[in-house]
Amino acid sequence: MTTRDIDESVRAELNRLRESIDNIDAAVVHMLAERFKCTQQVGHLKAAHHLPPADPARESRQIARLRQLAESAHLDPAFAEKLLNFIVAEVIRHHERIAEESATHGETP
């Protein structure tokens, strides 16, 4: 069976739900973009003050916090942790690049 073969009311409901999903996906992308704007600023601040790109203590606190948020939102905490780990790995990669560029250009605070 394809979506063409289903009842019109079911197809309409499916389309309504998919439109909601598309809107949520767009919001997620925009929120991630905002998050990365902030983390880029953190990266520049760390580079200017010769701080390491990674902060394992902060990351650990964030994982615990996100797992709690996930549980209260009825989202699998393991999934939330995997997502945060993926994001943090990208942030650290950006911070390392910023630190390298700062060192290359001799930038100071």
Short mmCIF file of C-alpha atoms in Angstrom, two decimals:
data_model
loop_
_atom_site.label_atom_id
_atom_site.label_comp_id
_atom_site.label_asym_id
_atom_site.label_seq_id
_atom_site.Cartn_x
_atom_site.Cartn_y
_atom_site.Cartn_z
CA MET A 1 0.00 0.00 0.00
CA THR A 2 1.22 3.50 -0.84
CA THR A 3 0.06 6.86 0.47
CA ARG A 4 -2.01 7.19 -2.73
CA ASP A 5 -4.01 4.12 -1.72
CA ILE A 6 -5.03 5.34 1.74
CA ASP A 7 -8.18 7.11 2.83
CA GLU A 8 -8.21 10.87 2.19
CA SER A 9 -8.67 11.69 5.90
CA VAL A 10 -5.68 9.52 6.80
CA ARG A 11 -3.61 11.19 4.07
CA ALA A 12 -4.63 14.63 5.36
CA GLU A 13 -3.63 13.70 8.92
CA LEU A 14 -0.34 12.26 7.69
CA ASN A 15 0.37 15.49 5.79
CA ARG A 16 -0.52 17.61 8.83
CA LEU A 17 1.84 15.61 11.03
CA ARG A 18 4.62 15.75 8.44
CA GLU A 19 4.25 19.53 8.17
CA SER A 20 4.66 19.74 11.95
CA ILE A 21 7.76 17.55 11.73
CA ASP A 22 9.18 19.78 8.98
CA ASN A 23 8.59 22.87 11.12
CA ILE A 24 10.23 21.24 14.13
CA ASP A 25 13.22 20.19 12.00
CA ALA A 26 13.60 23.79 10.83
CA ALA A 27 13.45 25.03 14.42
CA VAL A 28 16.08 22.47 15.47
CA VAL A 29 18.42 23.65 12.71
CA HIS A 30 17.95 27.29 13.71
CA MET A 31 18.51 26.48 17.38
CA LEU A 32 21.69 24.59 16.54
CA ALA A 33 22.88 27.55 14.48
CA GLU A 34 22.31 29.85 17.47
CA ARG A 35 24.09 27.41 19.76
CA PHE A 36 27.09 27.30 17.45
CA LYS A 37 27.21 31.10 17.29
CA CYS A 38 27.59 31.10 21.08
CA THR A 39 30.15 28.31 21.10
CA GLN A 40 32.18 30.15 18.45
CA GLN A 41 32.37 33.10 20.83
CA VAL A 42 33.45 30.73 23.60
CA GLY A 43 36.14 29.36 21.27
CA HIS A 44 37.50 32.84 20.59
CA LEU A 45 37.51 33.66 24.29
CA LYS A 46 39.31 30.41 25.11
CA ALA A 47 41.87 31.00 22.37
CA ALA A 48 42.51 34.56 23.51
CA HIS A 49 43.18 33.36 27.04
CA HIS A 50 45.04 30.17 26.06
CA LEU A 51 42.40 27.89 27.55
CA PRO A 52 42.04 24.31 26.28
CA PRO A 53 39.41 23.66 23.60
CA ALA A 54 37.71 20.94 25.69
CA ASP A 55 36.32 21.25 29.20
CA PRO A 56 35.60 17.70 30.41
CA ALA A 57 34.10 18.84 33.73
CA ARG A 58 31.64 21.15 31.95
CA GLU A 59 30.82 18.43 29.41
CA SER A 60 30.12 15.96 32.20
CA ARG A 61 27.77 18.41 33.94
CA GLN A 62 26.02 19.11 30.64
CA ILE A 63 25.51 15.40 29.96
CA ALA A 64 23.96 14.88 33.40
CA ARG A 65 21.76 17.95 32.94
CA LEU A 66 20.66 16.90 29.46
CA ARG A 67 19.89 13.35 30.60
CA GLN A 68 17.61 14.75 33.31
CA LEU A 69 15.90 17.05 30.82
CA ALA A 70 15.43 14.12 28.45
CA GLU A 71 13.88 11.98 31.15
CA SER A 72 11.42 14.71 32.13
CA ALA A 73 10.55 15.18 28.44
CA HIS A 74 10.04 11.40 27.96
CA LEU A 75 12.98 11.21 25.56
CA ASP A 76 15.52 8.42 25.77
CA PRO A 77 18.37 9.85 27.88
CA ALA A 78 20.92 7.69 26.03
CA PHE A 79 19.80 9.25 22.73
CA ALA A 80 20.05 12.75 24.23
CA GLU A 81 23.56 11.98 25.48
CA LYS A 82 24.64 10.68 22.07
CA LEU A 83 23.29 13.83 20.44
CA LEU A 84 25.11 16.09 22.91
CA ASN A 85 28.34 14.12 22.48
CA PHE A 86 28.08 14.59 18.72
CA ILE A 87 27.50 18.34 19.12
CA VAL A 88 30.30 18.74 21.68
CA ALA A 89 32.76 16.91 19.41
CA GLU A 90 31.95 19.40 16.65
CA VAL A 91 32.31 22.33 19.07
CA ILE A 92 35.71 21.08 20.22
CA ARG A 93 36.80 20.72 16.59
CA HIS A 94 35.79 24.36 16.01
CA HIS A 95 37.61 25.48 19.18
CA GLU A 96 40.77 23.68 18.08
CA ARG A 97 40.59 25.40 14.69
CA ILE A 98 40.05 28.79 16.33
CA ALA A 99 43.01 28.19 18.68
CA GLU A 100 45.24 27.22 15.74
CA GLU A 101 44.22 30.31 13.79
CA SER A 102 44.77 32.49 16.83
CA ALA A 103 48.24 31.04 17.39
CA THR A 104 49.10 31.44 13.70
CA HIS A 105 48.05 35.09 13.66
CA GLY A 106 49.60 35.86 17.05
CA GLU A 107 46.35 37.15 18.53
CA THR A 108 46.38 38.06 22.21
CA PRO A 109 43.64 39.06 24.67
#
